[in-house]
Short mmCIF file of C-alpha atoms in Angstrom, two decimals:
data_model
loop_
_atom_site.label_atom_id
_atom_site.label_comp_id
_atom_site.label_asym_id
_atom_site.label_seq_id
_atom_site.Cartn_x
_atom_site.Cartn_y
_atom_site.Cartn_z
CA MET X 141 -17.07 32.11 -36.96
CA HIS X 142 -18.14 32.98 -33.40
CA ARG X 143 -21.83 33.44 -32.71
CA ARG X 144 -20.91 36.74 -31.08
CA ALA X 145 -19.65 38.20 -34.36
CA PHE X 146 -22.95 39.83 -35.30
CA LEU X 147 -23.59 41.64 -32.01
CA GLY X 148 -23.63 45.40 -31.81
CA SER X 149 -23.91 47.61 -28.75
CA ALA X 150 -26.83 49.98 -28.19
CA ALA X 151 -29.65 50.69 -25.76
CA ALA X 152 -33.26 49.53 -26.00
CA THR X 153 -36.18 49.56 -23.57
CA LEU X 154 -39.17 47.35 -22.83
CA ALA X 155 -42.06 47.39 -20.44
CA LEU X 156 -42.35 43.69 -19.65
CA PRO X 157 -41.44 42.59 -16.10
CA ALA X 158 -37.94 41.22 -15.59
CA CYS X 159 -37.31 37.81 -14.05
CA ALA X 160 -34.47 36.82 -11.77
CA THR X 161 -31.95 34.24 -12.89
CA VAL X 162 -30.81 31.34 -10.74
CA GLN X 163 -27.29 30.23 -11.54
CA PRO X 164 -25.71 26.85 -10.80
CA ARG X 165 -22.80 26.93 -8.37
CA MET X 166 -19.36 26.56 -9.95
CA ALA X 167 -17.30 23.58 -8.92
CA ALA X 168 -14.10 24.09 -6.95
CA ARG X 169 -11.24 25.75 -8.84
CA GLY X 170 -13.45 26.48 -11.83
CA CYS X 171 -13.70 22.83 -12.87
CA LEU X 172 -16.58 21.59 -15.01
CA PRO X 173 -17.71 18.16 -16.19
CA ALA X 174 -16.35 17.52 -19.67
CA VAL X 175 -18.57 16.57 -22.57
CA ASP X 176 -17.85 12.99 -23.62
CA VAL X 177 -17.24 13.48 -27.34
CA SER X 178 -16.56 10.62 -29.71
CA PRO X 179 -17.96 9.54 -33.08
CA ASP X 180 -19.66 6.50 -31.55
CA ARG X 181 -21.72 8.74 -29.24
CA VAL X 182 -23.35 10.60 -32.16
CA ILE X 183 -27.03 9.61 -32.18
CA ARG X 184 -28.16 11.73 -35.13
CA THR X 185 -27.01 14.44 -37.51
CA LEU X 186 -28.97 17.37 -38.89
CA ALA X 187 -28.65 20.16 -41.41
CA GLY X 188 -30.89 23.21 -41.71
CA LEU X 189 -31.10 26.23 -43.98
CA ARG X 190 -31.15 29.58 -42.20
CA PRO X 191 -33.25 32.19 -44.11
CA PHE X 192 -30.69 34.99 -44.48
CA ARG X 193 -31.07 38.49 -45.95
CA PRO X 194 -28.01 40.77 -46.08
CA ALA X 195 -30.30 43.70 -45.24
CA GLY X 196 -31.74 41.85 -42.24
CA PHE X 197 -35.23 40.64 -41.46
CA ARG X 198 -38.14 42.01 -43.47
CA VAL X 199 -41.09 43.25 -41.45
CA GLU X 200 -43.32 45.47 -43.55
CA ALA X 201 -46.82 45.67 -45.02
CA ALA X 202 -47.84 45.41 -48.66
CA THR X 203 -51.04 45.05 -50.65
CA LEU X 204 -52.01 41.78 -52.31
CA GLY X 205 -55.06 42.39 -54.46
CA ASP X 206 -57.73 43.53 -52.04
CA LYS X 207 -55.85 42.02 -49.09
CA ARG X 208 -53.16 43.37 -46.79
CA ILE X 209 -50.09 41.24 -46.17
CA VAL X 210 -47.46 41.80 -43.50
CA HIS X 211 -44.12 40.13 -44.14
CA ASN X 212 -42.13 38.72 -41.23
CA TYR X 213 -39.19 36.67 -42.52
CA GLY X 214 -35.44 36.64 -43.16
CA HIS X 215 -34.07 36.17 -39.64
CA GLY X 216 -30.96 34.16 -40.50
CA GLY X 217 -29.52 32.41 -37.46
CA ALA X 218 -31.57 34.53 -35.05
CA GLY X 219 -35.06 33.15 -35.66
CA ILE X 220 -35.67 31.78 -32.17
CA THR X 221 -33.96 34.78 -30.61
CA LEU X 222 -35.97 37.44 -32.45
CA SER X 223 -39.23 35.53 -32.82
CA TRP X 224 -41.34 37.39 -30.28
CA GLY X 225 -39.82 40.76 -31.10
CA THR X 226 -40.24 40.88 -34.87
CA SER X 227 -43.65 39.23 -34.53
CA LYS X 228 -44.62 42.12 -32.27
CA LEU X 229 -43.37 44.57 -34.89
CA ALA X 230 -45.46 42.75 -37.50
CA CYS X 231 -48.58 42.73 -35.33
CA ASP X 232 -48.17 46.40 -34.45
CA ILE X 233 -48.17 47.15 -38.18
CA GLY X 234 -50.95 44.79 -39.22
CA LEU X 235 -53.49 44.76 -36.42
CA GLN X 236 -53.92 48.49 -35.91
CA GLY X 237 -57.35 49.42 -37.26
CA HIS X 238 -58.06 45.89 -38.50
CA GLU X 239 -61.34 44.10 -37.87
CA GLY X 240 -62.06 40.46 -38.49
CA PRO X 241 -60.04 37.24 -38.51
CA VAL X 242 -56.41 37.03 -39.60
CA ALA X 243 -54.34 34.42 -41.42
CA VAL X 244 -50.77 33.39 -40.68
CA ILE X 245 -48.76 31.49 -43.28
CA GLY X 246 -46.13 29.26 -41.70
CA ALA X 247 -45.98 27.24 -38.47
CA GLY X 248 -42.36 27.66 -37.52
CA VAL X 249 -41.35 29.79 -34.57
CA MET X 250 -42.16 33.04 -36.39
CA GLY X 251 -45.63 31.98 -37.49
CA LEU X 252 -46.54 30.60 -34.07
CA SER X 253 -45.29 33.72 -32.26
CA THR X 254 -47.23 35.98 -34.63
CA ALA X 255 -50.36 33.88 -34.19
CA ARG X 256 -50.17 34.02 -30.40
CA LEU X 257 -49.67 37.78 -30.33
CA ALA X 258 -52.65 38.27 -32.65
CA GLN X 259 -54.74 36.04 -30.38
CA GLU X 260 -53.61 37.95 -27.31
CA ALA X 261 -54.80 41.12 -29.06
CA GLY X 262 -58.26 39.56 -29.44
CA PHE X 263 -58.23 38.33 -33.04
CA ASP X 264 -59.34 34.97 -34.42
CA VAL X 265 -56.39 33.29 -36.14
CA THR X 266 -56.00 30.55 -38.72
CA ILE X 267 -52.54 29.19 -39.52
CA TYR X 268 -51.94 27.81 -43.01
CA THR X 269 -48.73 25.85 -43.33
CA LYS X 270 -46.90 23.51 -45.65
CA ALA X 271 -45.18 21.74 -42.74
CA LEU X 272 -45.88 21.27 -39.06
CA PRO X 273 -43.38 20.72 -36.26
CA PRO X 274 -41.20 18.67 -36.13
CA GLU X 275 -40.81 19.11 -39.90
CA THR X 276 -40.08 22.86 -39.83
CA THR X 277 -36.70 24.55 -40.14
CA SER X 278 -37.22 25.96 -36.64
CA ASN X 279 -36.99 22.44 -35.21
CA ILE X 280 -33.35 22.24 -36.31
CA ALA X 281 -32.34 25.43 -34.49
CA GLY X 282 -29.87 25.17 -31.63
CA GLY X 283 -32.09 27.29 -29.41
CA GLN X 284 -29.57 29.68 -27.84
CA TRP X 285 -30.91 33.17 -27.13
CA HIS X 286 -28.18 35.16 -28.82
CA PRO X 287 -28.61 37.21 -32.02
CA PHE X 288 -26.35 35.63 -34.60
CA GLY X 289 -25.81 35.60 -38.35
CA HIS X 290 -28.83 37.58 -39.45
CA PHE X 291 -27.49 40.59 -41.39
CA ASP X 292 -24.46 42.10 -43.10
CA ARG X 293 -23.24 45.20 -41.28
CA SER X 294 -22.66 47.10 -44.52
CA ALA X 295 -26.19 46.42 -45.77
CA VAL X 296 -28.35 47.69 -42.89
CA THR X 297 -29.56 51.18 -42.03
CA ASP X 298 -29.65 52.96 -38.68
CA GLU X 299 -33.44 52.74 -38.79
CA TRP X 300 -33.30 48.98 -39.23
CA ARG X 301 -30.80 48.66 -36.37
CA ALA X 302 -33.16 50.54 -34.07
CA ARG X 303 -36.02 48.19 -34.96
CA TYR X 304 -33.74 45.21 -34.47
CA LEU X 305 -32.70 46.31 -30.99
CA ALA X 306 -36.31 47.00 -29.99
CA ALA X 307 -37.32 43.56 -31.27
CA ALA X 308 -34.43 41.86 -29.49
CA ALA X 309 -35.24 43.58 -26.18
CA TYR X 310 -38.90 42.60 -26.36
CA SER X 311 -38.09 39.01 -27.27
CA TRP X 312 -35.50 38.76 -24.48
CA ARG X 313 -38.05 39.75 -21.86
CA ARG X 314 -40.79 37.57 -23.34
CA PHE X 315 -38.64 34.44 -23.15
CA GLN X 316 -37.80 35.21 -19.51
CA ILE X 317 -41.45 34.86 -18.50
CA MET X 318 -41.63 31.49 -20.32
CA VAL X 319 -38.83 29.80 -18.37
CA GLY X 320 -39.86 26.35 -17.16
CA ASP X 321 -40.49 22.78 -18.20
CA ASP X 322 -43.73 23.48 -20.07
CA TYR X 323 -41.91 25.36 -22.83
CA GLY X 324 -38.48 23.80 -22.37
CA VAL X 325 -36.90 27.20 -21.67
CA ARG X 326 -34.04 27.51 -19.14
CA TRP X 327 -31.08 29.61 -18.12
CA LEU X 328 -27.52 28.34 -18.59
CA PRO X 329 -24.07 29.83 -18.10
CA THR X 330 -22.25 30.10 -21.41
CA TYR X 331 -18.47 30.03 -21.81
CA SER X 332 -17.15 31.88 -24.84
CA GLN X 333 -13.68 31.97 -26.33
CA GLY X 334 -12.31 35.50 -26.21
CA GLY X 335 -13.02 38.60 -24.16
CA ALA X 336 -16.21 39.56 -22.37
CA GLU X 337 -19.36 39.86 -24.48
CA GLU X 338 -20.35 43.34 -25.56
CA GLN X 339 -23.67 44.63 -24.27
CA LEU X 340 -26.37 44.47 -26.94
CA PHE X 341 -28.70 46.41 -24.66
CA PRO X 342 -28.54 47.13 -20.91
CA SER X 343 -29.90 43.76 -19.71
CA PHE X 344 -28.13 41.50 -22.23
CA PRO X 345 -25.98 39.63 -21.67
CA PRO X 346 -26.22 39.41 -17.88
CA ASN X 347 -23.27 38.39 -15.73
CA SER X 348 -20.78 38.90 -18.56
CA ARG X 349 -17.11 38.96 -17.62
CA ALA X 350 -13.68 37.79 -18.69
CA LEU X 351 -12.38 34.85 -16.64
CA ARG X 352 -9.00 34.25 -15.07
CA PRO X 353 -7.32 30.93 -16.03
CA GLU X 354 -8.12 29.39 -12.65
CA GLU X 355 -11.83 30.12 -13.14
CA HIS X 356 -12.37 27.74 -16.05
CA PRO X 357 -10.99 24.42 -17.36
CA PHE X 358 -10.81 25.21 -21.08
CA PRO X 359 -7.42 24.83 -22.84
CA LEU X 360 -7.72 28.35 -24.27
CA ASP X 361 -5.85 31.61 -23.73
CA ARG X 362 -8.92 33.80 -23.23
CA VAL X 363 -12.35 32.73 -22.00
CA SER X 364 -15.35 34.72 -20.82
CA ARG X 365 -18.75 33.73 -19.54
CA PHE X 366 -22.24 35.14 -19.57
CA ASP X 367 -25.73 33.88 -18.84
CA THR X 368 -28.47 33.43 -21.41
CA ILE X 369 -31.60 31.47 -22.19
CA TYR X 370 -31.74 28.18 -24.08
CA VAL X 371 -34.82 26.72 -25.74
CA GLU X 372 -35.50 23.01 -26.19
CA VAL X 373 -37.02 23.73 -29.57
CA GLY X 374 -39.06 20.56 -30.10
CA ARG X 375 -40.85 20.92 -26.77
CA TYR X 376 -41.26 24.66 -27.24
CA LEU X 377 -42.94 24.39 -30.66
CA ARG X 378 -45.28 21.63 -29.47
CA GLN X 379 -46.43 23.80 -26.59
CA MET X 380 -46.82 26.84 -28.83
CA ILE X 381 -49.11 24.90 -31.19
CA ARG X 382 -51.15 23.77 -28.19
CA ASP X 383 -51.42 27.38 -27.03
CA VAL X 384 -52.71 28.47 -30.44
CA GLN X 385 -55.31 25.71 -30.47
CA VAL X 386 -56.40 26.18 -26.85
CA ALA X 387 -56.99 29.86 -27.66
CA GLY X 388 -59.35 28.82 -30.47
CA GLY X 389 -56.95 28.96 -33.40
CA ALA X 390 -57.17 26.63 -36.37
CA VAL X 391 -54.23 25.01 -38.16
CA HIS X 392 -54.58 23.84 -41.78
CA VAL X 393 -51.92 22.07 -43.82
CA ARG X 394 -51.78 23.83 -47.17
CA ASP X 395 -49.16 24.70 -49.76
CA PHE X 396 -49.11 27.95 -51.71
CA ALA X 397 -47.63 28.03 -55.20
CA SER X 398 -48.12 31.73 -55.96
CA PRO X 399 -49.21 35.05 -54.45
CA ALA X 400 -52.57 34.48 -56.14
CA ASP X 401 -53.06 31.39 -53.97
CA VAL X 402 -52.38 33.51 -50.90
CA ALA X 403 -54.74 36.26 -52.08
CA ALA X 404 -57.51 33.65 -52.39
CA LEU X 405 -57.60 33.13 -48.62
CA PRO X 406 -60.80 34.37 -46.97
CA GLU X 407 -58.98 36.49 -44.38
CA ARG X 408 -58.31 40.10 -45.35
CA LEU X 409 -55.14 40.39 -43.23
CA ILE X 410 -52.36 37.87 -43.84
CA PHE X 411 -49.03 37.51 -42.05
CA ASN X 412 -46.30 35.94 -44.19
CA CYS X 413 -43.99 33.88 -41.95
CA THR X 414 -42.70 31.46 -44.59
CA GLY X 415 -38.98 31.90 -43.91
CA LEU X 416 -36.83 30.80 -46.82
CA GLY X 417 -40.00 29.92 -48.73
CA ALA X 418 -40.66 33.64 -49.21
CA ARG X 419 -37.99 33.70 -51.90
CA ALA X 420 -40.00 31.57 -54.32
CA LEU X 421 -43.45 32.58 -53.10
CA PHE X 422 -42.94 36.35 -53.15
CA GLY X 423 -39.86 36.73 -55.36
CA ASP X 424 -37.41 38.02 -52.75
CA GLU X 425 -34.13 37.09 -54.42
CA THR X 426 -32.09 38.75 -51.66
CA LEU X 427 -33.15 35.87 -49.40
CA ILE X 428 -30.55 33.08 -49.42
CA PRO X 429 -29.89 29.96 -47.34
CA ILE X 430 -27.08 29.64 -44.83
CA ARG X 431 -26.61 25.96 -44.10
CA GLY X 432 -25.89 24.89 -40.55
CA GLN X 433 -24.94 21.33 -39.61
CA LEU X 434 -25.27 19.63 -36.24
CA ALA X 435 -24.02 16.46 -34.61
CA ILE X 436 -26.11 15.37 -31.63
CA LEU X 437 -24.51 13.27 -28.92
CA GLU X 438 -26.21 11.09 -26.34
CA PRO X 439 -27.57 13.18 -23.45
CA GLN X 440 -25.30 14.00 -20.52
CA PRO X 441 -27.50 15.34 -17.71
CA GLU X 442 -24.47 16.60 -15.77
CA ILE X 443 -23.59 19.12 -18.52
CA ALA X 444 -25.22 22.34 -17.32
CA TYR X 445 -23.27 24.90 -19.33
CA ALA X 446 -22.79 25.86 -22.99
CA PHE X 447 -19.74 26.84 -25.05
CA THR X 448 -19.02 28.87 -28.19
CA GLY X 449 -15.64 29.41 -29.82
CA ASP X 450 -13.27 28.37 -32.58
CA ALA X 451 -14.14 24.70 -32.02
CA GLY X 452 -17.79 25.47 -32.76
CA TYR X 453 -20.61 25.50 -30.25
CA MET X 454 -21.96 23.06 -27.69
CA PHE X 455 -25.48 23.38 -26.32
CA PRO X 456 -26.78 20.75 -23.86
CA ARG X 457 -30.42 19.69 -24.05
CA PRO X 458 -32.41 16.86 -22.48
CA ASP X 459 -32.68 15.20 -25.90
CA GLY X 460 -28.94 15.33 -26.57
CA ILE X 461 -25.76 17.41 -26.66
CA LEU X 462 -25.78 19.65 -29.74
CA LEU X 463 -22.44 20.21 -31.46
CA GLY X 464 -22.38 22.75 -34.26
CA GLY X 465 -20.88 25.14 -36.19
CA THR X 466 -21.09 25.57 -39.89
CA PHE X 467 -22.20 28.76 -41.63
CA GLU X 468 -22.35 27.81 -45.31
CA ARG X 469 -23.62 30.69 -47.38
CA ASN X 470 -25.92 30.07 -50.38
CA VAL X 471 -25.91 26.27 -49.99
CA TRP X 472 -29.34 24.80 -50.73
CA ASP X 473 -28.77 21.16 -49.81
CA ALA X 474 -30.27 20.49 -46.36
CA THR X 475 -28.38 17.22 -46.00
CA PRO X 476 -25.69 16.61 -43.35
CA GLN X 477 -22.27 16.13 -44.94
CA PRO X 478 -20.15 13.37 -43.37
CA ASP X 479 -16.89 15.33 -43.71
CA ALA X 480 -18.35 18.41 -42.02
CA ILE X 481 -19.89 16.35 -39.23
CA ALA X 482 -16.56 14.60 -38.67
CA ARG X 483 -14.80 17.98 -38.36
CA ILE X 484 -17.39 19.25 -35.88
CA VAL X 485 -17.01 16.15 -33.72
CA ALA X 486 -13.20 16.17 -33.92
CA SER X 487 -12.86 19.85 -32.96
CA HIS X 488 -15.06 19.39 -29.89
CA GLN X 489 -13.28 16.17 -28.98
CA ARG X 490 -9.97 18.04 -28.89
CA LEU X 491 -11.48 20.87 -26.86
CA PHE X 492 -12.98 18.74 -24.11
CA ALA X 493 -10.08 16.27 -24.03
CA GLY X 494 -7.88 19.24 -23.18
CA PHE X 495 -9.76 20.23 -20.02
CA ARG X 496 -7.28 21.16 -17.29
CA CYS X 497 -9.61 19.73 -14.64
CA THR X 498 -13.03 18.13 -14.48
CA ALA X 499 -15.78 18.15 -11.90
#
């Protein structure tokens, strides 16, 4: 399944300033350095459970005893991508008219983004979380900015789609102003099997076009390229926690067994950013896991591009080359499976061994 499969085309606007992109120069004749893929270069394997809802992310308010809770979960494979946008939707709902401190449950990318936006709006924030980075599901994410695998087309409404596009546009611009080493956010050209990417909104994806055979080295009939942002997730989450703490926020490790435990918090406004944990904690049985498995190769600093296609996906990071692509619906075991990892490695080995030329 291609990561592009869940994109739709529509327009959305945002008032954050745009940032220019600086693209690496292509080698002569469209050649690129090939990823060195072999089983003996795998340095670790990972599996994570994407929190998927057929009807898409849930961002809405509810009452919990005498408290107000705003849910912000169910982002599937688009958690990093949509993190700033749906957190803004949640804060717009929850903070209006509120006075006093706020609580955030969860310290993955959604909880940290929500906490920072609440702090930026002038509120004191306490995060309560069962796990801290690097033990969160967010740490296993590939980190590509590209909405993927987060809803079923037949299950969403036009109203939800409009909120999704607004959230995506806001998040896209927010990540642009975070590019740099501090957060581990950078631009990369991405090569994709098939025709040119459809526009999700006017500024995404930039520089999208179908390529002629002489413009790329891949052993594929049709290839396109576009530019997008990639997040080194471990570094990003560490910096986000620092930002929360520098702004005066507190972080407490705490598990919640029931809504009553949540209602016992001293804060009167609570943001629920528990991801897949919301199924058990708040009884959302529409929330299911989608398992994704990764093989990480030794770093190759010369690899400055990404790829998505039938072979899977390849995202380069300073801590290793990520090879992925499983999308295993309703599988609860977050353990890498040797057979699946072997298939991921073998498919990428065939792809890069077939390069027509290398730089």
